[in-house]
mmCIF file of C-alpha atoms in Angstrom:
data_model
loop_
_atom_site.group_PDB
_atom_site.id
_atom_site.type_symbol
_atom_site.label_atom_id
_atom_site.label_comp_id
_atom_site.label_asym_id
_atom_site.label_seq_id
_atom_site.Cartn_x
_atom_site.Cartn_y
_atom_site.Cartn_z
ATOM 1 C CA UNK A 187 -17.578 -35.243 -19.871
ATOM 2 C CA UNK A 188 -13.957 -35.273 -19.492
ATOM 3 C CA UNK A 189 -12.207 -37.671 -17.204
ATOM 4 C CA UNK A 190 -10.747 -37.176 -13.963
ATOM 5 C CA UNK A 191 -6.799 -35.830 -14.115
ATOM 6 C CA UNK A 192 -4.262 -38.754 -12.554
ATOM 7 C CA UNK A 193 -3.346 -39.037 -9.088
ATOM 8 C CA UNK A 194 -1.163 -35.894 -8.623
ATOM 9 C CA UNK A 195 2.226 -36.001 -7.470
ATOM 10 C CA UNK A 196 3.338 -35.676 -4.415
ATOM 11 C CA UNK A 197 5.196 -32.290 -5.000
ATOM 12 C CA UNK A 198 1.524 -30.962 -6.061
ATOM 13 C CA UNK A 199 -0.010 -32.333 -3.377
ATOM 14 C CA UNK A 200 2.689 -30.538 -1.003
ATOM 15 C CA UNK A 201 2.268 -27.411 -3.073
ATOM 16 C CA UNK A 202 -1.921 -27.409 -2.607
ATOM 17 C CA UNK A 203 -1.371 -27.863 1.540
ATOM 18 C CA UNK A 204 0.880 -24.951 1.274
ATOM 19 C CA UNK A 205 -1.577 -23.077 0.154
ATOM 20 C CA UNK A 206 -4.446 -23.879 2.088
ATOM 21 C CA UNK A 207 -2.676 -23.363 4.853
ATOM 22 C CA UNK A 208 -1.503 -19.721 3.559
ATOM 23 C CA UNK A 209 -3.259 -17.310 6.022
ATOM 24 C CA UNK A 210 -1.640 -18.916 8.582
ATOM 25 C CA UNK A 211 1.401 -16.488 7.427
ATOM 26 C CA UNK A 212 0.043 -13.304 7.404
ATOM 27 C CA UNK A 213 -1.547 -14.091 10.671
ATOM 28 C CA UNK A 214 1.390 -15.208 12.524
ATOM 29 C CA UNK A 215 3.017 -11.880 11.140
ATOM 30 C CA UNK A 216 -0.057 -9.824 12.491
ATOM 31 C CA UNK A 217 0.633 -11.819 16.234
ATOM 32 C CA UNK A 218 4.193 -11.021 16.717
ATOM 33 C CA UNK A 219 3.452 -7.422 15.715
ATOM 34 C CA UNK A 220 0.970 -7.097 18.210
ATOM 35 C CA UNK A 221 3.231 -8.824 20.596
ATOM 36 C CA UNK A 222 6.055 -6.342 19.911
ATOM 37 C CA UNK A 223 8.829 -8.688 19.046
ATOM 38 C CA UNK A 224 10.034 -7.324 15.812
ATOM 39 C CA UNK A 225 11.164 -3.594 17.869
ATOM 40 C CA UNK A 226 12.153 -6.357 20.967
ATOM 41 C CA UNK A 227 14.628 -8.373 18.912
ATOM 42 C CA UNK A 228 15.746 -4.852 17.368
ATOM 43 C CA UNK A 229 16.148 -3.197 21.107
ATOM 44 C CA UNK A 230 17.740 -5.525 23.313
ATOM 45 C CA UNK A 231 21.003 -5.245 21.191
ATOM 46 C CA UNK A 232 21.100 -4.010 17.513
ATOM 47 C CA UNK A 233 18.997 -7.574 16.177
ATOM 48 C CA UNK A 234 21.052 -9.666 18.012
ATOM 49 C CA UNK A 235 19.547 -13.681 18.321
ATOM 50 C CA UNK A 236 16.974 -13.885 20.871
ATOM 51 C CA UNK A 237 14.850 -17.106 21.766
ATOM 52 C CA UNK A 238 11.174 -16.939 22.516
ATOM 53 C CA UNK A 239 11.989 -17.423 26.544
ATOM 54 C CA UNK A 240 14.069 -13.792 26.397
ATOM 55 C CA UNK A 241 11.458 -12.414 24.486
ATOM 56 C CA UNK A 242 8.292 -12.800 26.648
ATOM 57 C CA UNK A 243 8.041 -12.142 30.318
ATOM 58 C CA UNK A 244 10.123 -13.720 32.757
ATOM 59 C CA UNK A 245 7.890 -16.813 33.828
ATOM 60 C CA UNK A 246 6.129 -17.615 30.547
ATOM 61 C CA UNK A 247 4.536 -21.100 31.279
ATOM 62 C CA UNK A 248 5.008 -21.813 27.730
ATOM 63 C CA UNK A 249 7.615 -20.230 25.168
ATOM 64 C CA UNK A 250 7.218 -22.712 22.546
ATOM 65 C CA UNK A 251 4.183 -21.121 21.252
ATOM 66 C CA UNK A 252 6.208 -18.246 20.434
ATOM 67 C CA UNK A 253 8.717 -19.943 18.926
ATOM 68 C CA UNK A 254 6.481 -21.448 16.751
ATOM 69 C CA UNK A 255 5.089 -18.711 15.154
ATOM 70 C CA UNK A 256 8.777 -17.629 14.907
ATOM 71 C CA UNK A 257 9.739 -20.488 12.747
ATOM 72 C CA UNK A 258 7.359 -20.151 10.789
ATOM 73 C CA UNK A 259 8.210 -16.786 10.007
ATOM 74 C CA UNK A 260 11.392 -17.919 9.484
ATOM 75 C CA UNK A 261 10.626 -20.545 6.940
ATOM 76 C CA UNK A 262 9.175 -16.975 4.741
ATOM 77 C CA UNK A 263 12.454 -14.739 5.664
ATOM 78 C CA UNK A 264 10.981 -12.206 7.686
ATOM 79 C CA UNK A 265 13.664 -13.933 10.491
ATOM 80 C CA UNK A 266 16.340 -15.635 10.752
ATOM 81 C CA UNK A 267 17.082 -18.420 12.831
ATOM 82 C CA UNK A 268 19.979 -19.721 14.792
ATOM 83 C CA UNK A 269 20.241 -22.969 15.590
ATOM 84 C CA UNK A 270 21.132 -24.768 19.097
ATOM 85 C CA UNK A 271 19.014 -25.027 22.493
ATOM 86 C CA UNK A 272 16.664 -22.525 22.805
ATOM 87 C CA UNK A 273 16.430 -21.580 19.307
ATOM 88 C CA UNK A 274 17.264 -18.419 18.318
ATOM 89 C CA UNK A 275 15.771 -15.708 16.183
ATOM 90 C CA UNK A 276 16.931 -12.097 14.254
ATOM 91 C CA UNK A 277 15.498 -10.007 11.454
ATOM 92 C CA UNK A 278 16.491 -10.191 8.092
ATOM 93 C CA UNK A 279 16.455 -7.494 6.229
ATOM 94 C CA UNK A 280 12.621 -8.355 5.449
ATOM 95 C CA UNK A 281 12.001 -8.184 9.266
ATOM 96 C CA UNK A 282 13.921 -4.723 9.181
ATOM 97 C CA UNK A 283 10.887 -3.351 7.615
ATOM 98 C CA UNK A 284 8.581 -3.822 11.006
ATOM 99 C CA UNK A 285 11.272 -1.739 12.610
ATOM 100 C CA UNK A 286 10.378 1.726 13.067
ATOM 101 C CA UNK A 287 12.734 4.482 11.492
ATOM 102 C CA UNK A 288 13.958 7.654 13.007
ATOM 103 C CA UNK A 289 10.716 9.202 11.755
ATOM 104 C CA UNK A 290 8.740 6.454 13.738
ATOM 105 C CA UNK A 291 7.059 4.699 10.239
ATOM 106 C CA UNK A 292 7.120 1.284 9.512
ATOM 107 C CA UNK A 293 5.229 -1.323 7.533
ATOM 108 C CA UNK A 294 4.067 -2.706 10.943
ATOM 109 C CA UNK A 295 0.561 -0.873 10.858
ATOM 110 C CA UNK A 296 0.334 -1.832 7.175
ATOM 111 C CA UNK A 297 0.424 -5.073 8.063
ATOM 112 C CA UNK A 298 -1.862 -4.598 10.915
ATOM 113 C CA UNK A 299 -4.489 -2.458 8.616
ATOM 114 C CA UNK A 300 -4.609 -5.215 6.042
ATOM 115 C CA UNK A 301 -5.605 -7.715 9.082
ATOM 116 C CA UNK A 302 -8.406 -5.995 10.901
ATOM 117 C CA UNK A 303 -11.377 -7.542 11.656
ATOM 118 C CA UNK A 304 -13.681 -5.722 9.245
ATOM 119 C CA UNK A 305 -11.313 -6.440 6.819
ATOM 120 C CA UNK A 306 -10.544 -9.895 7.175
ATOM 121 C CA UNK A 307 -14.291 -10.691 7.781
ATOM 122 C CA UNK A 308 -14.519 -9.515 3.936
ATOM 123 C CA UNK A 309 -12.215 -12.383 2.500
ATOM 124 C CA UNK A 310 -14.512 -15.088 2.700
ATOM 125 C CA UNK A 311 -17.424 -13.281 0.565
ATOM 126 C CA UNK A 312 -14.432 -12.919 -1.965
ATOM 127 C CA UNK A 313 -16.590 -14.932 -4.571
ATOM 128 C CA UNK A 314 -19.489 -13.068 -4.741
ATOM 129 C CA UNK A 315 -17.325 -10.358 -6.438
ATOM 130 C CA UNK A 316 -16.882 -12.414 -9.403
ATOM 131 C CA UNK A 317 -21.091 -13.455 -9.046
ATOM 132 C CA UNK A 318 -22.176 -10.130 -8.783
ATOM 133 C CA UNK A 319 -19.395 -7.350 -9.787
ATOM 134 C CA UNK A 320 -20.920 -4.372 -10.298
ATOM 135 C CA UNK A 321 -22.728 -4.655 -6.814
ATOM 136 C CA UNK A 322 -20.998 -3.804 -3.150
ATOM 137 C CA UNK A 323 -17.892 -5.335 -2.635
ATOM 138 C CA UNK A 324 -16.995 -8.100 -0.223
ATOM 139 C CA UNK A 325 -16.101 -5.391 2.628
ATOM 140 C CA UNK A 326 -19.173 -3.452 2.441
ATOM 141 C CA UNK A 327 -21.297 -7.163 2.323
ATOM 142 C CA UNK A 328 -19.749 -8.150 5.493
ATOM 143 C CA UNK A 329 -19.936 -4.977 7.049
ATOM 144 C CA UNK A 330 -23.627 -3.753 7.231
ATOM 145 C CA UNK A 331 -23.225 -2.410 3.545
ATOM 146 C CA UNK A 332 -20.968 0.263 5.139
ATOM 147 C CA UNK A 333 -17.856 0.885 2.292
ATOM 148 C CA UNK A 334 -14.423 0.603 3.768
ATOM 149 C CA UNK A 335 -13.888 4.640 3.522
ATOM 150 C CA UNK A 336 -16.806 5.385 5.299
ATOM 151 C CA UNK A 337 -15.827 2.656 8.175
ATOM 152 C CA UNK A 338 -12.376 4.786 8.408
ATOM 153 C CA UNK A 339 -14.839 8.195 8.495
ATOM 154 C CA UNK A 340 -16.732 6.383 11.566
ATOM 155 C CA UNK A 341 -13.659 3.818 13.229
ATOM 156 C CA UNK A 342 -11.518 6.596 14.764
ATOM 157 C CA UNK A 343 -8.482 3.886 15.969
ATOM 158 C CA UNK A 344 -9.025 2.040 12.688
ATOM 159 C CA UNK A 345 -8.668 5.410 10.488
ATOM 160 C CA UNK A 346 -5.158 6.152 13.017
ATOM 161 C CA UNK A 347 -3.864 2.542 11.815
ATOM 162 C CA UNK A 348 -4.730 3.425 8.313
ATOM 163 C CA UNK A 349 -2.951 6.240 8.118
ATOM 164 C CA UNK A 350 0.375 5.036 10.286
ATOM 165 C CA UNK A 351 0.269 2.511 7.187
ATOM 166 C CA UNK A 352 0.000 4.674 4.720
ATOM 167 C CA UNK A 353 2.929 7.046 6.124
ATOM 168 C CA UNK A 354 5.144 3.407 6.550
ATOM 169 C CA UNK A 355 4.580 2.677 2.882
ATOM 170 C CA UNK A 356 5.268 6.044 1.439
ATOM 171 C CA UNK A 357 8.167 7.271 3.116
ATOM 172 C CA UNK A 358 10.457 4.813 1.969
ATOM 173 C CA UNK A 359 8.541 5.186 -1.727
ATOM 174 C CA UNK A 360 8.784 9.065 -1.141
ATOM 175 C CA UNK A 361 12.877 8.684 -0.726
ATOM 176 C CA UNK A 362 13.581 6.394 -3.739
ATOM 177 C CA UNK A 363 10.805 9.015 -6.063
ATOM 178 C CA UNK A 364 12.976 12.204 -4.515
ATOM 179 C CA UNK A 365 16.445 10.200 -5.058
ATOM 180 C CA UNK A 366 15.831 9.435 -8.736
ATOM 181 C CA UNK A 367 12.976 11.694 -9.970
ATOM 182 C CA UNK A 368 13.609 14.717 -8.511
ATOM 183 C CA UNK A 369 14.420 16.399 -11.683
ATOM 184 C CA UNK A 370 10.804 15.859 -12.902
ATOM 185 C CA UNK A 371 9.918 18.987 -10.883
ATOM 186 C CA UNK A 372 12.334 20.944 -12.618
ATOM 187 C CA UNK A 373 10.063 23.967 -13.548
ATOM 188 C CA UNK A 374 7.078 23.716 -11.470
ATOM 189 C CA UNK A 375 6.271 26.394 -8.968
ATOM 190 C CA UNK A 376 3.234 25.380 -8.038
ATOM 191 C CA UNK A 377 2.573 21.869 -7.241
ATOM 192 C CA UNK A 378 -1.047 20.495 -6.274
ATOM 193 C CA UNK A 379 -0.844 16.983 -4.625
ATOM 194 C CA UNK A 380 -4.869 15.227 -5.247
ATOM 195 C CA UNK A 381 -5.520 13.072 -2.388
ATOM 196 C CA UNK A 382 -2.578 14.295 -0.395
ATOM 197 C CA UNK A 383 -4.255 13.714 2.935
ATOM 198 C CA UNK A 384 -1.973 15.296 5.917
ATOM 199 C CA UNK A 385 0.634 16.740 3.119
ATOM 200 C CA UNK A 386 3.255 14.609 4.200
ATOM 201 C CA UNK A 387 4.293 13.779 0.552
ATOM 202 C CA UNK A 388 3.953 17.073 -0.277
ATOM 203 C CA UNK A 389 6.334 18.628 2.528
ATOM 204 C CA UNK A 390 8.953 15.927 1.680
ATOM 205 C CA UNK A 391 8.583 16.797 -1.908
ATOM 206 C CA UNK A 392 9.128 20.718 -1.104
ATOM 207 C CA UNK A 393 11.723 20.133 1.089
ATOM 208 C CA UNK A 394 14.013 18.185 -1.508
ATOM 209 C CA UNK A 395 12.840 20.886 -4.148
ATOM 210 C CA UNK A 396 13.869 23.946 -3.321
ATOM 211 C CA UNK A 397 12.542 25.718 -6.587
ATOM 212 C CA UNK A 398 8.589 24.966 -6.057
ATOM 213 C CA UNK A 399 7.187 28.039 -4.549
ATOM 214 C CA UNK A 400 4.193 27.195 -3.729
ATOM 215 C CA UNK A 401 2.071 23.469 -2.721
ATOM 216 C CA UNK A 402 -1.696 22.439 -2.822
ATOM 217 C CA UNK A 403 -2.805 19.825 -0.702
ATOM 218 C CA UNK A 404 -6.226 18.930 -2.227
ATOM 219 C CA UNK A 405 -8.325 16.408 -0.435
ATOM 220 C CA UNK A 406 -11.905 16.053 0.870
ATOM 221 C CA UNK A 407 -12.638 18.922 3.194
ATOM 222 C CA UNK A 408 -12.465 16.579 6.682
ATOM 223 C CA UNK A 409 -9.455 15.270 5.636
ATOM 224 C CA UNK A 410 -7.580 18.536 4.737
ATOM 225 C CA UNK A 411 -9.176 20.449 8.210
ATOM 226 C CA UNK A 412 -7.726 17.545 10.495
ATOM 227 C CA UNK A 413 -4.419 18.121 8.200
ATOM 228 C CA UNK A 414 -1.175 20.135 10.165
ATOM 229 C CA UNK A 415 -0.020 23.575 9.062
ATOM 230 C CA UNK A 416 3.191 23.207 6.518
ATOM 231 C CA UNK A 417 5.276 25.727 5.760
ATOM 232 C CA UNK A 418 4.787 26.795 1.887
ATOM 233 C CA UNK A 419 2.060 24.901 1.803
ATOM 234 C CA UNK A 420 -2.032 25.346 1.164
ATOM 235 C CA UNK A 421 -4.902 22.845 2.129
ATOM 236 C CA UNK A 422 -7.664 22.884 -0.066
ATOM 237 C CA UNK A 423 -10.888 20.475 0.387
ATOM 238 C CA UNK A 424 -12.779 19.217 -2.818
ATOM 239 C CA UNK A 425 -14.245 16.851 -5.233
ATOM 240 C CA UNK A 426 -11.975 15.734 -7.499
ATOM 241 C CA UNK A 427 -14.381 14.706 -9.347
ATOM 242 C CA UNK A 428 -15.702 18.284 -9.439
ATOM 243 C CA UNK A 429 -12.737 19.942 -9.651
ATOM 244 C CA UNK A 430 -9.314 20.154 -8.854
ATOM 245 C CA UNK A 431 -7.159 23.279 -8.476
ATOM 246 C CA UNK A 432 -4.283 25.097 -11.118
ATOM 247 C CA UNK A 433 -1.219 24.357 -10.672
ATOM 248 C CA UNK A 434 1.944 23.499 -12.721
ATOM 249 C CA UNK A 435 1.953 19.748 -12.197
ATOM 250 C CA UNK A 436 -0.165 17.609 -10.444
ATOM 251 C CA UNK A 437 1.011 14.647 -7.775
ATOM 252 C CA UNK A 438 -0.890 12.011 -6.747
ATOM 253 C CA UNK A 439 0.066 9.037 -5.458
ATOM 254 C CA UNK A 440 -2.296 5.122 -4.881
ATOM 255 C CA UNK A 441 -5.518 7.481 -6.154
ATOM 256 C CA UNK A 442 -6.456 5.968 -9.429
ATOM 257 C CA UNK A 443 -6.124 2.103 -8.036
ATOM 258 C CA UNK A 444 -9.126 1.827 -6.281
ATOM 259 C CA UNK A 445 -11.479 3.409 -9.420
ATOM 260 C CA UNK A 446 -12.728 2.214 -12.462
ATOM 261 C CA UNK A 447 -11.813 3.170 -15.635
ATOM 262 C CA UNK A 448 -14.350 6.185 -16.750
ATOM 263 C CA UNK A 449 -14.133 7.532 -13.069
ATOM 264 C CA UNK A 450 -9.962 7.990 -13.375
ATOM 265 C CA UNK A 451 -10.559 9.260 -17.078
ATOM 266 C CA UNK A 452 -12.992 11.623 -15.355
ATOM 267 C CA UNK A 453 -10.384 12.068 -12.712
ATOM 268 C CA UNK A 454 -7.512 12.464 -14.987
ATOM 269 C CA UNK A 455 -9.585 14.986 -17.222
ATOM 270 C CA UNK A 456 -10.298 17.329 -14.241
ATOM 271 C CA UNK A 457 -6.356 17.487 -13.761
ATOM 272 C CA UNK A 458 -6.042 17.906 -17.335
ATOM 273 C CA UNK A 459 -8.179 21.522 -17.438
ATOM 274 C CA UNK A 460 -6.303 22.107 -14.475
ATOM 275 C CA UNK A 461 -2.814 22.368 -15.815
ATOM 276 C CA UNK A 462 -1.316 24.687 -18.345
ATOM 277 C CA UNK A 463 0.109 23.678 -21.835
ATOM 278 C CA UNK A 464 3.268 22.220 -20.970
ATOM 279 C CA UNK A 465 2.084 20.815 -17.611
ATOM 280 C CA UNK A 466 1.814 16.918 -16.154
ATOM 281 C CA UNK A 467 0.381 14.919 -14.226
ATOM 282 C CA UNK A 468 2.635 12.304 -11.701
ATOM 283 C CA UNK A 469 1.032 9.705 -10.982
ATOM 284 C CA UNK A 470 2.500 6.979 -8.831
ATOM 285 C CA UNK A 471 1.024 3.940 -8.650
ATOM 286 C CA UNK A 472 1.375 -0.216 -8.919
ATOM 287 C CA UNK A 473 1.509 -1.269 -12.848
ATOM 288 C CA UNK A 474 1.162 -4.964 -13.212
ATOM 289 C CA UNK A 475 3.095 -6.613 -15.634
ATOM 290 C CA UNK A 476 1.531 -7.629 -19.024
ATOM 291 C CA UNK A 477 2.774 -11.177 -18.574
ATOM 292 C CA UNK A 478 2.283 -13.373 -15.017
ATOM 293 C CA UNK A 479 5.103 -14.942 -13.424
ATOM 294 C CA UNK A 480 6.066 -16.039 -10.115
ATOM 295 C CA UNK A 481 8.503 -13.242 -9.367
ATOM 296 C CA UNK A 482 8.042 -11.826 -5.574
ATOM 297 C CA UNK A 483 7.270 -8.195 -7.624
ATOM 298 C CA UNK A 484 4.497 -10.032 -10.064
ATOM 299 C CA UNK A 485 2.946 -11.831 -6.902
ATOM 300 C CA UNK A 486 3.026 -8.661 -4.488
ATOM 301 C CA UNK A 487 1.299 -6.386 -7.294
ATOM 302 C CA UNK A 488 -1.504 -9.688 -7.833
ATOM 303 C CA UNK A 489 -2.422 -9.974 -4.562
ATOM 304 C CA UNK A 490 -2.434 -6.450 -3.807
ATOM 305 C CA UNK A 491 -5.152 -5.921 -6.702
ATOM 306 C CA UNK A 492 -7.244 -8.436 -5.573
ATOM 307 C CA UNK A 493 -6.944 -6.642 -1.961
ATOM 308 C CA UNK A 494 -8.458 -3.918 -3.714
ATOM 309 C CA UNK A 495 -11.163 -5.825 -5.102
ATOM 310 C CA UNK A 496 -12.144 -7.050 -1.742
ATOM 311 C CA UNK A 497 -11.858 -4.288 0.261
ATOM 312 C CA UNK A 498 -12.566 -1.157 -1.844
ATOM 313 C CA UNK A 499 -14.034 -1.411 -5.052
ATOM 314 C CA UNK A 500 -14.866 -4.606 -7.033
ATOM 315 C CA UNK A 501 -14.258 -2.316 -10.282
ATOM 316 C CA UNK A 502 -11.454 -0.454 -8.890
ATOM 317 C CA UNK A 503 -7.956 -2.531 -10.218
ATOM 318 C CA UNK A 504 -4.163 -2.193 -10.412
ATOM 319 C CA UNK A 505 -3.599 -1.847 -14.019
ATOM 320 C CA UNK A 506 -0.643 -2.219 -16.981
ATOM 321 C CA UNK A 507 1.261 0.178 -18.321
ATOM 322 C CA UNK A 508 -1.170 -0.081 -21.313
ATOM 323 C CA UNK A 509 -3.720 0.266 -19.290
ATOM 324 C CA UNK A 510 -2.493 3.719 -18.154
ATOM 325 C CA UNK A 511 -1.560 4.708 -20.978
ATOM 326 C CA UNK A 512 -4.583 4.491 -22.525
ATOM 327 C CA UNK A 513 -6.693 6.577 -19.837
ATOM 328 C CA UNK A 514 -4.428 9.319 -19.981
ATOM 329 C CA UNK A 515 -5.039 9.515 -23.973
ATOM 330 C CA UNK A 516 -9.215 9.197 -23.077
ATOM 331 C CA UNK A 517 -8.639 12.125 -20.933
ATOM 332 C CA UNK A 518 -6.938 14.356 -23.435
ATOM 333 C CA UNK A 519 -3.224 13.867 -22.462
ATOM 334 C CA UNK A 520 -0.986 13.026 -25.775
ATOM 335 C CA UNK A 521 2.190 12.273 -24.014
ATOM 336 C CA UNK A 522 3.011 9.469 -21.752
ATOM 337 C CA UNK A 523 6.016 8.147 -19.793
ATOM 338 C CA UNK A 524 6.529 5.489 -17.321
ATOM 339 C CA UNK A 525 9.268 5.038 -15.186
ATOM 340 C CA UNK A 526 10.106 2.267 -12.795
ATOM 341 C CA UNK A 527 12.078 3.452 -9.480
ATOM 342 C CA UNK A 528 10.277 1.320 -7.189
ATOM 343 C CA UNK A 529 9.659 -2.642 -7.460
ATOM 344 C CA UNK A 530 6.072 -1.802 -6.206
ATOM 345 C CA UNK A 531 5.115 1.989 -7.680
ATOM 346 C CA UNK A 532 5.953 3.551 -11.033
ATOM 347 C CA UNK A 533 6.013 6.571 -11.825
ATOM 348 C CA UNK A 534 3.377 7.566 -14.369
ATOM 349 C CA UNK A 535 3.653 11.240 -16.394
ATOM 350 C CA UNK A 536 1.034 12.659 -18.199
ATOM 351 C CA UNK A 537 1.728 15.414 -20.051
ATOM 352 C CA UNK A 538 -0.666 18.390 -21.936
#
């Protein structure tokens, strides 16, 4: 048996109650959201300093709470503080983000999704993943056995807050994919998006690219009934794993994350009978990096796989570019391209 390890230092020590004390961040976060500030500090004059006393109701028996939870924040960048009596607080450009933009998005309700109570009730039972991974995963255990799609089929306010946070996280991605990618369409006039939900990526994509004629939005049938009319485009409910309609390319974007392996190669093959020779697949999603490091990118990708693992599918992963790569070639696809326009999402083509 070996020995004990020596005393560690104290910067170890100091390093381990940092992290024990972790979900105290995301949970502040989640409180000021819910209180409003981060649109408050934005309103009352273009992010100009505000102290926790101008930011709650006139007669507040007690701003300091407030202005705890604000220095916190401000210890992790989302604000910046300025110093004096009352303390002051602004956004940073990480703040920015809670703000919503002229289209009304932000990455508020993703924040807010992510800290639920189904959700966060799953975190805890995070272990018995690892004891027993091929059975439910920690959501569905601490949730009657119900799977976190089918609570978003049954939660009608929790499926809204999904899908605000979906729409805050893609719009920005959406831009930045349009900006440098768009001449990957270049020659598709039909364009099916699998798993496109409301169309919203779709529409943006049409409306930056004037040459595709026509667009598929192919989702499960609920999901494409509740979805709006679009000009140009067609809403079509299926399996994917049945079936998935012709089309030039195919889009999809945060589908293959949350399956394993043979169920995107079986994914992946059903797009590949559905395109001609010639056509691809985009695929955006996170790729972790082969090697770890403590980069904000590496740590954002880690922790949102292991989100994944808690909340949707044990199995279901982020992956590598390898990894990719290698379950477009079990599906049939001989060419493969990866291109990095987001610090979060790559762009992954597969082509026939």
């Amino acid at each position: 048996m070996s020995p004990p390890p020596p005393p560690p230092p104290a910067e170890a020590r100091l390093a381990m109650m940092e992290l024990a004390n972790m979900i105290s961040v995301p949970m502040a976060l989640t409180a000021v959201i819910r209180l409003g500030v981060p649109s408050a500090v934005w309103a009352a004059g273009a992010n100009a300093p505000l102290s926790a006393a101008e930011l709650l109701p006139e007669g507040h028996p007690d701003p300091s709470v407030l202005e705890r939870l604000l220095r916190l924040l401000a210890s992790r960048g989302v604000f910046s503080e300025h110093g004096g009596s009352p303390r002051r607080f602004a956004l940073t450009e990480v703040g920015c983000t809670l703000v919503p933009g002229p289209s009304g998005a932000s990455y508020a309700d993703y924040v807010l999704q992510h800290h639920q109570d189904a959700l966060v009730a799953a975190w805890p039972r995070l272990h018995e993943a690892v004891l027993d991974p091929t059975g439910p995963e920690p959501f569905a255990r601490a949730n009657a056995g119900v799977p976190a799609y089918a609570y978003y089929g049954k939660d009608r306010e929790a499926n809204e807050v999904m899908l605000r946070a979906m729409t805050g996280v893609s719009e920005p991605f959406m831009e930045a994919l349009l900006d440098g990618y768009a001449g990957g369409f270049d020659g598709v006039a039909t364009l099916v998006d699998v798993g496109g939900s409301s169309g919203a990526c779709l529409e943006m994509i049409m409306r930056r690219v004037g040459t595709i004629k026509e667009g598929i939005n192919f989702d499960l049938p609920d999901v494409v009934a509740a979805a709006p009319t679009i000009a140009g485009v067609r809403h079509v409910g299926g399996d994917m794993f049945k079936s998935i309609p012709s089309g030039d390319a195919i889009f999809m974007k945060w589908v293959l994350t949350t399956w394993t392996n043979d169920e995107c190669t079986a994914i992946l093959r059903n797009c590949y009978g559905a395109l001609p020779n010639g056509g691809k697949v985009i695929a955006c999603e996170p790729v972790v990096p082969e090697e770890t490091d403590t980069s904000t990118r590496t740590r954002a990708l880690l922790e949102n796989d292991i989100f994944v693992m808690t909340t949707y599918r044990t199995q279901g992963r982020e992956r590598s570019e390898e990894e990719f790569r290698q379950l477009g070639l079990a599906a049939g696809f001989t060419g493969f391209h990866a291109i990095y326009l987001d610090p979060f999402y790559a762009v992954l083509e597969y082509k026939k």
